[in-house]
PDB file of C-alpha atoms in Angstrom:
ATOM      1  CA  MET L1098     138.986  -3.840 210.326  1.00 47.00           C
ATOM      2  CA  GLY L1099     138.216  -3.908 206.948  1.00 47.00           C
ATOM      3  CA  TYR L1100     134.992  -4.569 205.076  1.00 50.00           C
ATOM      4  CA  LYS L1101     134.893  -3.819 201.466  1.00 54.00           C
ATOM      5  CA  ASN L1102     135.645  -5.955 198.836  1.00 57.00           C
ATOM      6  CA  ASN L1103     139.482  -5.911 198.015  1.00 58.00           C
ATOM      7  CA  ARG L1104     140.027  -7.949 194.698  1.00 62.00           C
ATOM      8  CA  ILE L1105     139.985  -5.976 191.710  1.00 67.00           C
ATOM      9  CA  GLY L1106     140.652  -7.654 188.222  1.00 73.00           C
ATOM     10  CA  TYR L1107     139.846 -11.270 187.130  1.00 77.00           C
ATOM     11  CA  SER L1108     140.127 -13.850 189.828  1.00 75.00           C
ATOM     12  CA  ASP L1109     141.921 -17.110 189.604  1.00 79.00           C
ATOM     13  CA  GLU L1110     138.711 -19.045 191.109  1.00 78.00           C
ATOM     14  CA  LEU L1111     135.248 -19.838 189.720  1.00 84.00           C
ATOM     15  CA  LEU L1112     132.516 -16.745 190.731  1.00 84.00           C
ATOM     16  CA  ALA L1113     131.002 -17.618 194.082  1.00 86.00           C
ATOM     17  CA  SER L1114     129.341 -15.883 196.564  1.00 89.00           C
ATOM     18  CA  ARG L1115     127.787 -16.728 200.287  1.00 93.00           C
ATOM     19  CA  SER L1116     125.149 -14.163 199.617  1.00 95.00           C
ATOM     20  CA  ILE L1117     121.179 -15.452 199.724  1.00 96.00           C
ATOM     21  CA  ILE L1118     118.879 -12.875 198.996  1.00 96.00           C
ATOM     22  CA  ARG L1119     114.770 -13.525 200.116  1.00 96.00           C
ATOM     23  CA  ARG L1120     113.359 -10.287 199.740  1.00 96.00           C
ATOM     24  CA  GLY L1121     111.040  -9.304 202.151  1.00 94.00           C
ATOM     25  CA  ASN L1122     111.885 -12.912 204.080  1.00 97.00           C
ATOM     26  CA  PHE L1123     115.818 -12.643 204.947  1.00 97.00           C
ATOM     27  CA  ALA L1124     119.054 -11.954 203.571  1.00 97.00           C
ATOM     28  CA  LEU L1125     122.821 -12.594 204.018  1.00 98.00           C
ATOM     29  CA  ILE L1126     125.014 -10.165 202.609  1.00 97.00           C
ATOM     30  CA  PRO L1127     128.870 -10.964 203.236  1.00 96.00           C
ATOM     31  CA  PRO L1128     131.893  -8.181 202.714  1.00 94.00           C
ATOM     32  CA  ASP L1129     132.964  -9.863 200.003  1.00 90.00           C
ATOM     33  CA  GLY L1130     130.128  -8.979 197.475  1.00 86.00           C
ATOM     34  CA  LEU L1131     130.042  -5.336 198.506  1.00 93.00           C
ATOM     35  CA  VAL L1132     129.425  -2.564 195.883  1.00 92.00           C
ATOM     36  CA  LYS L1133     130.146   1.094 196.743  1.00 94.00           C
ATOM     37  CA  ASN L1134     127.672   3.539 196.598  1.00 94.00           C
ATOM     38  CA  THR L1135     127.550   7.220 195.857  1.00 95.00           C
ATOM     39  CA  VAL L1136     125.349   9.119 198.340  1.00 96.00           C
ATOM     40  CA  PRO L1137     124.875  12.726 198.402  1.00 96.00           C
ATOM     41  CA  GLY L1138     126.743  15.065 201.100  1.00 96.00           C
ATOM     42  CA  PHE L1139     129.341  11.811 202.388  1.00 98.00           C
ATOM     43  CA  GLU L1140     132.619  13.019 201.005  1.00 97.00           C
ATOM     44  CA  ASP L1141     135.727  11.075 200.712  1.00 97.00           C
ATOM     45  CA  CYS L1142     133.915   8.480 201.916  1.00 98.00           C
ATOM     46  CA  GLU L1143     133.057   4.219 200.362  1.00 97.00           C
ATOM     47  CA  LEU L1144     129.749   3.212 201.568  1.00 97.00           C
ATOM     48  CA  SER L1145     127.650   0.242 201.086  1.00 97.00           C
ATOM     49  CA  ILE L1146     123.882   0.171 201.168  1.00 98.00           C
ATOM     50  CA  LEU L1147     122.634  -2.743 203.109  1.00 98.00           C
ATOM     51  CA  SER L1148     119.041  -2.893 203.847  1.00 97.00           C
ATOM     52  CA  THR L1149     116.026  -0.683 202.089  1.00 98.00           C
ATOM     53  CA  PRO L1150     112.759  -0.896 201.469  1.00 97.00           C
ATOM     54  CA  LYS L1151     113.660  -2.625 198.239  1.00 97.00           C
ATOM     55  CA  LEU L1152     114.912  -5.724 200.089  1.00 97.00           C
ATOM     56  CA  GLY L1153     111.555  -5.476 202.450  1.00 97.00           C
ATOM     57  CA  ALA L1154     112.945  -3.323 205.398  1.00 97.00           C
ATOM     58  CA  THR L1155     111.351  -0.565 207.124  1.00 97.00           C
ATOM     59  CA  PHE L1156     114.841   1.026 207.483  1.00 98.00           C
ATOM     60  CA  VAL L1157     117.837   1.795 205.549  1.00 98.00           C
ATOM     61  CA  ASP L1158     121.517   0.343 207.307  1.00 98.00           C
ATOM     62  CA  TYR L1159     124.989   1.687 205.758  1.00 98.00           C
ATOM     63  CA  ILE L1160     128.402   0.153 206.412  1.00 98.00           C
ATOM     64  CA  VAL L1161     131.030   3.235 205.745  1.00 98.00           C
ATOM     65  CA  THR L1162     134.617   3.453 205.526  1.00 98.00           C
ATOM     66  CA  MET L1163     135.573   7.500 206.365  1.00 98.00           C
ATOM     67  CA  LEU L1164     138.870   7.939 204.707  1.00 97.00           C
ATOM     68  CA  PRO L1165     141.297  10.268 206.473  1.00 96.00           C
ATOM     69  CA  ASN L1166     139.414  13.379 205.250  1.00 94.00           C
ATOM     70  CA  GLY L1167     135.815  11.872 205.284  1.00 97.00           C
ATOM     71  CA  ARG L1168     132.807  13.906 206.550  1.00 97.00           C
ATOM     72  CA  ASN L1169     129.396  14.767 206.013  1.00 97.00           C
ATOM     73  CA  GLU L1170     128.520  18.335 206.198  1.00 93.00           C
ATOM     74  CA  LEU L1171     125.296  18.290 204.503  1.00 95.00           C
ATOM     75  CA  GLY L1172     123.815  16.326 207.499  1.00 96.00           C
ATOM     76  CA  PHE L1173     122.704  12.684 207.762  1.00 97.00           C
ATOM     77  CA  GLY L1174     118.776  12.338 207.658  1.00 95.00           C
ATOM     78  CA  GLU L1175     115.547  13.638 205.907  1.00 93.00           C
ATOM     79  CA  GLU L1176     112.707  15.256 207.824  1.00 95.00           C
ATOM     80  CA  GLY L1177     110.799  13.180 209.691  1.00 97.00           C
ATOM     81  CA  VAL L1178     114.021  10.587 209.942  1.00 98.00           C
ATOM     82  CA  GLU L1179     115.523   8.858 213.019  1.00 98.00           C
ATOM     83  CA  THR L1180     119.245   8.040 212.638  1.00 98.00           C
ATOM     84  CA  PHE L1181     122.099   6.381 214.478  1.00 98.00           C
ATOM     85  CA  VAL L1182     125.718   5.857 214.089  1.00 98.00           C
ATOM     86  CA  TYR L1183     127.613   2.945 215.889  1.00 98.00           C
ATOM     87  CA  VAL L1184     131.723   3.432 215.154  1.00 98.00           C
ATOM     88  CA  LEU L1185     133.183   0.093 214.585  1.00 98.00           C
ATOM     89  CA  ASP L1186     136.634   1.635 214.387  1.00 98.00           C
ATOM     90  CA  GLY L1187     138.861   4.767 214.286  1.00 98.00           C
ATOM     91  CA  LYS L1188     137.809   7.908 215.913  1.00 98.00           C
ATOM     92  CA  VAL L1189     134.904  10.100 214.369  1.00 98.00           C
ATOM     93  CA  LYS L1190     133.287  13.677 215.811  1.00 98.00           C
ATOM     94  CA  ILE L1191     129.173  13.472 215.697  1.00 98.00           C
ATOM     95  CA  SER L1192     127.364  16.829 215.939  1.00 97.00           C
ATOM     96  CA  ASP L1193     123.329  17.563 215.301  1.00 96.00           C
ATOM     97  CA  GLY L1194     124.477  20.781 214.788  1.00 94.00           C
ATOM     98  CA  GLU L1195     124.429  22.069 218.509  1.00 95.00           C
ATOM     99  CA  THR L1196     126.682  19.431 220.634  1.00 97.00           C
ATOM    100  CA  GLU L1197     129.434  17.607 219.248  1.00 97.00           C
ATOM    101  CA  TYR L1198     129.914  13.887 220.586  1.00 98.00           C
ATOM    102  CA  ILE L1199     133.567  12.247 219.744  1.00 98.00           C
ATOM    103  CA  HIS L1200     133.816   8.488 219.960  1.00 98.00           C
ATOM    104  CA  THR L1201     136.179   5.740 219.287  1.00 98.00           C
ATOM    105  CA  MET L1202     135.199   2.101 218.543  1.00 98.00           C
ATOM    106  CA  GLY L1203     131.922   1.038 220.488  1.00 98.00           C
ATOM    107  CA  GLY L1204     130.401   4.710 220.957  1.00 98.00           C
ATOM    108  CA  TYR L1205     126.985   5.499 219.194  1.00 98.00           C
ATOM    109  CA  VAL L1206     124.681   8.435 218.669  1.00 98.00           C
ATOM    110  CA  TYR L1207     121.129   8.519 218.353  1.00 98.00           C
ATOM    111  CA  LEU L1208     119.446  11.430 216.803  1.00 98.00           C
ATOM    112  CA  PRO L1209     115.644  11.625 216.996  1.00 98.00           C
ATOM    113  CA  ALA L1210     113.471  13.299 213.964  1.00 97.00           C
ATOM    114  CA  GLY L1211     114.004  16.702 213.479  1.00 93.00           C
ATOM    115  CA  LYS L1212     117.994  16.313 213.834  1.00 96.00           C
ATOM    116  CA  LYS L1213     120.458  16.275 211.141  1.00 97.00           C
ATOM    117  CA  MET L1214     123.613  13.987 211.723  1.00 98.00           C
ATOM    118  CA  TYR L1215     127.089  15.790 210.732  1.00 98.00           C
ATOM    119  CA  LEU L1216     130.284  13.156 210.601  1.00 98.00           C
ATOM    120  CA  GLU L1217     133.934  13.888 210.470  1.00 98.00           C
ATOM    121  CA  ASN L1218     136.477  11.404 210.622  1.00 98.00           C
ATOM    122  CA  ILE L1219     138.580  12.923 213.010  1.00 97.00           C
ATOM    123  CA  ASN L1220     141.296   9.687 213.186  1.00 95.00           C
ATOM    124  CA  GLY L1221     143.957  10.562 210.884  1.00 93.00           C
ATOM    125  CA  ALA L1222     143.225   6.934 209.004  1.00 97.00           C
ATOM    126  CA  ASN L1223     140.504   5.297 208.024  1.00 97.00           C
ATOM    127  CA  SER L1224     137.292   4.767 210.667  1.00 98.00           C
ATOM    128  CA  GLU L1225     134.308   2.453 209.968  1.00 98.00           C
ATOM    129  CA  LEU L1226     130.842   3.147 210.499  1.00 98.00           C
ATOM    130  CA  PHE L1227     127.547   1.595 210.643  1.00 98.00           C
ATOM    131  CA  LEU L1228     124.500   4.146 209.759  1.00 98.00           C
ATOM    132  CA  TYR L1229     121.034   3.498 210.580  1.00 98.00           C
ATOM    133  CA  LYS L1230     117.646   5.460 209.637  1.00 98.00           C
ATOM    134  CA  LYS L1231     113.930   4.797 209.814  1.00 98.00           C
ATOM    135  CA  ARG L1232     110.947   7.148 209.669  1.00 98.00           C
ATOM    136  CA  TYR L1233     109.813   7.908 212.964  1.00 98.00           C
ATOM    137  CA  GLU L1234     106.433   6.888 214.343  1.00 97.00           C
ATOM    138  CA  ALA L1235     105.198   9.426 216.838  1.00 97.00           C
ATOM    139  CA  ILE L1236     102.951   8.665 220.023  1.00 96.00           C
ATOM    140  CA  ALA L1237     100.769  11.327 221.607  1.00 96.00           C
ATOM    141  CA  GLY L1238     102.560  12.207 224.928  1.00 97.00           C
ATOM    142  CA  HIS L1239     105.709  10.735 224.546  1.00 98.00           C
ATOM    143  CA  THR L1240     108.957  11.829 222.313  1.00 97.00           C
ATOM    144  CA  ALA L1241     112.759  10.328 221.586  1.00 97.00           C
ATOM    145  CA  HIS L1242     115.924  12.134 222.674  1.00 98.00           C
ATOM    146  CA  VAL L1243     119.383  12.451 221.824  1.00 98.00           C
ATOM    147  CA  VAL L1244     121.793   9.217 223.067  1.00 98.00           C
ATOM    148  CA  SER L1245     125.304   9.131 223.308  1.00 98.00           C
ATOM    149  CA  GLY L1246     127.478   6.368 224.961  1.00 97.00           C
ATOM    150  CA  ASN L1247     129.667   3.774 224.664  1.00 98.00           C
ATOM    151  CA  THR L1248     129.022   0.311 225.001  1.00 97.00           C
ATOM    152  CA  ASN L1249     132.438  -0.888 226.100  1.00 94.00           C
ATOM    153  CA  GLU L1250     131.591   1.539 229.298  1.00 94.00           C
ATOM    154  CA  MET L1251     128.079  -0.438 229.583  1.00 94.00           C
ATOM    155  CA  ALA L1252     127.166  -3.493 231.490  1.00 91.00           C
ATOM    156  CA  ALA L1253     125.626  -6.613 229.605  1.00 93.00           C
ATOM    157  CA  GLU L1254     122.303  -8.308 231.101  1.00 95.00           C
ATOM    158  CA  HIS L1255     121.928 -12.286 231.279  1.00 96.00           C
ATOM    159  CA  TYR L1256     119.950 -12.785 227.975  1.00 94.00           C
ATOM    160  CA  GLU L1257     116.666 -14.525 229.209  1.00 93.00           C
ATOM    161  CA  GLY L1258     118.491 -16.657 232.207  1.00 92.00           C
ATOM    162  CA  MET L1259     121.103 -17.749 230.279  1.00 94.00           C
ATOM    163  CA  SER L1260     124.142 -16.858 231.748  1.00 94.00           C
ATOM    164  CA  ASP L1261     126.471 -17.463 228.414  1.00 96.00           C
ATOM    165  CA  VAL L1262     124.627 -15.271 226.317  1.00 96.00           C
ATOM    166  CA  LEU L1263     124.889 -11.478 227.140  1.00 97.00           C
ATOM    167  CA  LEU L1264     122.556  -8.400 225.998  1.00 97.00           C
ATOM    168  CA  THR L1265     123.441  -5.140 226.027  1.00 97.00           C
ATOM    169  CA  ASP L1266     120.480  -2.152 225.441  1.00 97.00           C
ATOM    170  CA  LEU L1267     121.558   0.920 223.701  1.00 98.00           C
ATOM    171  CA  LEU L1268     118.530   3.258 223.856  1.00 98.00           C
ATOM    172  CA  PRO L1269     116.341   3.691 226.949  1.00 97.00           C
ATOM    173  CA  LYS L1270     113.318   1.835 227.033  1.00 95.00           C
ATOM    174  CA  GLU L1271     110.751   4.754 226.701  1.00 97.00           C
ATOM    175  CA  LEU L1272     107.658   4.935 224.872  1.00 98.00           C
ATOM    176  CA  GLY L1273     109.168   7.726 222.956  1.00 98.00           C
ATOM    177  CA  PHE L1274     111.673   5.517 220.983  1.00 98.00           C
ATOM    178  CA  ASP L1275     109.700   3.191 218.605  1.00 98.00           C
ATOM    179  CA  MET L1276     112.919   1.321 217.684  1.00 98.00           C
ATOM    180  CA  ASN L1277     116.267   0.132 220.245  1.00 98.00           C
ATOM    181  CA  PHE L1278     119.422  -1.025 219.091  1.00 98.00           C
ATOM    182  CA  HIS L1279     121.065  -3.938 221.016  1.00 98.00           C
ATOM    183  CA  ILE L1280     124.436  -5.695 220.920  1.00 98.00           C
ATOM    184  CA  LEU L1281     123.769  -9.449 221.573  1.00 98.00           C
ATOM    185  CA  SER L1282     126.631 -11.883 222.491  1.00 97.00           C
ATOM    186  CA  PHE L1283     126.875 -15.979 222.767  1.00 97.00           C
ATOM    187  CA  LYS L1284     129.797 -17.856 224.355  1.00 96.00           C
ATOM    188  CA  PRO L1285     130.715 -20.534 222.003  1.00 95.00           C
ATOM    189  CA  GLY L1286     128.678 -23.119 222.219  1.00 95.00           C
ATOM    190  CA  ALA L1287     125.599 -21.062 223.458  1.00 97.00           C
ATOM    191  CA  SER L1288     122.552 -20.487 221.440  1.00 96.00           C
ATOM    192  CA  HIS L1289     119.172 -18.654 221.804  1.00 96.00           C
ATOM    193  CA  GLY L1290     116.737 -20.931 224.006  1.00 95.00           C
ATOM    194  CA  TYR L1291     114.287 -21.239 221.311  1.00 96.00           C
ATOM    195  CA  ILE L1292     113.386 -20.573 217.753  1.00 97.00           C
ATOM    196  CA  GLU L1293     111.666 -17.141 217.568  1.00 96.00           C
ATOM    197  CA  THR L1294     108.922 -16.059 215.667  1.00 96.00           C
ATOM    198  CA  HIS L1295     108.021 -12.430 216.007  1.00 96.00           C
ATOM    199  CA  VAL L1296     106.947  -9.424 213.996  1.00 96.00           C
ATOM    200  CA  GLN L1297     109.633  -7.141 214.688  1.00 96.00           C
ATOM    201  CA  GLU L1298     111.994  -7.200 211.703  1.00 97.00           C
ATOM    202  CA  HIS L1299     116.095  -6.610 212.464  1.00 98.00           C
ATOM    203  CA  GLY L1300     119.372  -5.761 210.806  1.00 98.00           C
ATOM    204  CA  ALA L1301     122.333  -7.081 212.009  1.00 98.00           C
ATOM    205  CA  TYR L1302     125.716  -6.608 211.629  1.00 98.00           C
ATOM    206  CA  MET L1303     128.266  -9.315 212.627  1.00 98.00           C
ATOM    207  CA  LEU L1304     130.923  -7.645 215.161  1.00 98.00           C
ATOM    208  CA  SER L1305     133.094 -10.841 216.078  1.00 97.00           C
ATOM    209  CA  GLY L1306     133.034 -14.622 215.916  1.00 97.00           C
ATOM    210  CA  SER L1307     130.658 -16.817 213.887  1.00 97.00           C
ATOM    211  CA  GLY L1308     128.025 -19.216 214.239  1.00 97.00           C
ATOM    212  CA  VAL L1309     125.053 -20.732 212.246  1.00 97.00           C
ATOM    213  CA  TYR L1310     121.839 -18.878 211.953  1.00 97.00           C
ATOM    214  CA  VAL L1311     118.486 -20.440 211.432  1.00 97.00           C
ATOM    215  CA  LEU L1312     116.259 -18.708 209.197  1.00 97.00           C
ATOM    216  CA  ASP L1313     112.992 -19.716 207.605  1.00 96.00           C
ATOM    217  CA  ASN L1314     114.249 -23.133 208.470  1.00 95.00           C
ATOM    218  CA  GLU L1315     117.658 -22.926 206.552  1.00 95.00           C
ATOM    219  CA  TRP L1316     120.874 -23.438 208.567  1.00 96.00           C
ATOM    220  CA  ILE L1317     123.215 -20.332 207.377  1.00 96.00           C
ATOM    221  CA  PRO L1318     126.953 -20.198 208.606  1.00 97.00           C
ATOM    222  CA  ILE L1319     127.740 -16.738 209.272  1.00 97.00           C
ATOM    223  CA  GLN L1320     130.640 -14.643 210.498  1.00 96.00           C
ATOM    224  CA  LYS L1321     132.424 -11.327 211.810  1.00 97.00           C
ATOM    225  CA  GLY L1322     131.774  -8.483 209.114  1.00 97.00           C
ATOM    226  CA  ASP L1323     128.653 -10.344 207.541  1.00 97.00           C
ATOM    227  CA  TYR L1324     125.367  -8.847 207.153  1.00 98.00           C
ATOM    228  CA  LEU L1325     121.729  -9.812 207.866  1.00 98.00           C
ATOM    229  CA  PHE L1326     118.385  -8.678 207.290  1.00 98.00           C
ATOM    230  CA  MET L1327     115.421 -10.723 209.392  1.00 98.00           C
ATOM    231  CA  GLY L1328     112.015  -9.563 208.105  1.00 97.00           C
ATOM    232  CA  ALA L1329     108.942 -10.105 210.352  1.00 96.00           C
ATOM    233  CA  TYR L1330     107.929 -13.440 211.415  1.00 97.00           C
ATOM    234  CA  VAL L1331     110.891 -15.187 210.246  1.00 97.00           C
ATOM    235  CA  PRO L1332     111.830 -17.856 212.552  1.00 97.00           C
ATOM    236  CA  GLN L1333     115.070 -17.257 213.892  1.00 97.00           C
ATOM    237  CA  ALA L1334     117.963 -18.516 215.840  1.00 97.00           C
ATOM    238  CA  THR L1335     121.697 -19.050 215.985  1.00 97.00           C
ATOM    239  CA  TYR L1336     123.978 -21.291 217.665  1.00 96.00           C
ATOM    240  CA  ALA L1337     127.492 -19.903 218.095  1.00 97.00           C
ATOM    241  CA  VAL L1338     130.676 -21.882 217.179  1.00 95.00           C
ATOM    242  CA  GLY L1339     134.469 -21.550 217.227  1.00 87.00           C
ATOM    243  CA  ARG L1340     136.773 -22.398 220.366  1.00 87.00           C
ATOM    244  CA  ASP L1341     137.471 -18.725 221.808  1.00 89.00           C
ATOM    245  CA  GLU L1342     135.845 -16.053 220.607  1.00 95.00           C
ATOM    246  CA  SER L1343     132.169 -15.170 221.176  1.00 96.00           C
ATOM    247  CA  PHE L1344     129.861 -14.639 218.669  1.00 97.00           C
ATOM    248  CA  SER L1345     128.398 -11.081 218.658  1.00 98.00           C
ATOM    249  CA  TYR L1346     126.295  -8.591 216.577  1.00 98.00           C
ATOM    250  CA  LEU L1347     124.868  -5.326 216.834  1.00 98.00           C
ATOM    251  CA  TYR L1348     121.136  -5.207 215.469  1.00 98.00           C
ATOM    252  CA  SER L1349     117.833  -2.952 215.697  1.00 98.00           C
ATOM    253  CA  LYS L1350     114.818  -3.404 216.515  1.00 97.00           C
ATOM    254  CA  ASP L1351     111.370  -1.698 216.157  1.00 97.00           C
ATOM    255  CA  CYS L1352     109.311  -1.865 219.223  1.00 97.00           C
ATOM    256  CA  ASN L1353     106.735   0.142 221.549  1.00 97.00           C
ATOM    257  CA  ARG L1354     104.086   0.342 218.808  1.00 96.00           C
ATOM    258  CA  ASP L1355     100.767  -1.211 218.338  1.00 95.00           C
ATOM    259  CA  ALA L1356     100.245  -2.751 214.619  1.00 93.00           C
ATOM    260  CA  GLN L1357      99.042  -0.549 212.230  1.00 89.00           C
ATOM    261  CA  ILE L1358      95.264  -1.635 210.089  1.00 92.00           C
TER     262      ILE L1358
END
């Protein structure tokens, strides 16, 4: 499941890209335009930074290929920052410095603020990860806690009463959590029931299939391996296209907090 741009040297075609960047509004970032970033702590890893505050997000998303000796022994995450990792492919050991979790494709770990995330590729070949971090917004009387699971072992529910659209919640619906991760899956021909407009923002990585997404009234083709940033209040919805494969994506959502003034 390689996501990186493998082009080296001159192209035989005119330079072109499907990328669309509307800072603070939305962005489409396909895999063939990604470049590698050097981030302290990540050793033997090919890493690209996706959404950041520079784009308009209040979180940071990454896509990472861990080479056979890939690791982060310094720990991922800063003081006051919560972290999340989802295994796209391979086999990875994930630790909070006390407990170790071994995960393969579909596995994930959430760590609350105050815990650093340590990563080690134990696949013997490349492993691929989706990483997330955000500054935690605390609320009196409630706290978040470590969550570990695998989406292949979880039951999905019908999304807003539609049998051909399935939703999987990865984190608990508790006030201690100021965000959640979900997988939304559309069978071919399925769609949202309406165009959504809301205060929440999303970072979304396409896991399978293809679709056509409307973002701020602009219809955009999208497919497996693409990344979307959707800012607050951008009108958004999708249709799944194709014949056999469901259109599925992993996405974050801020929640359980009042708006600040």
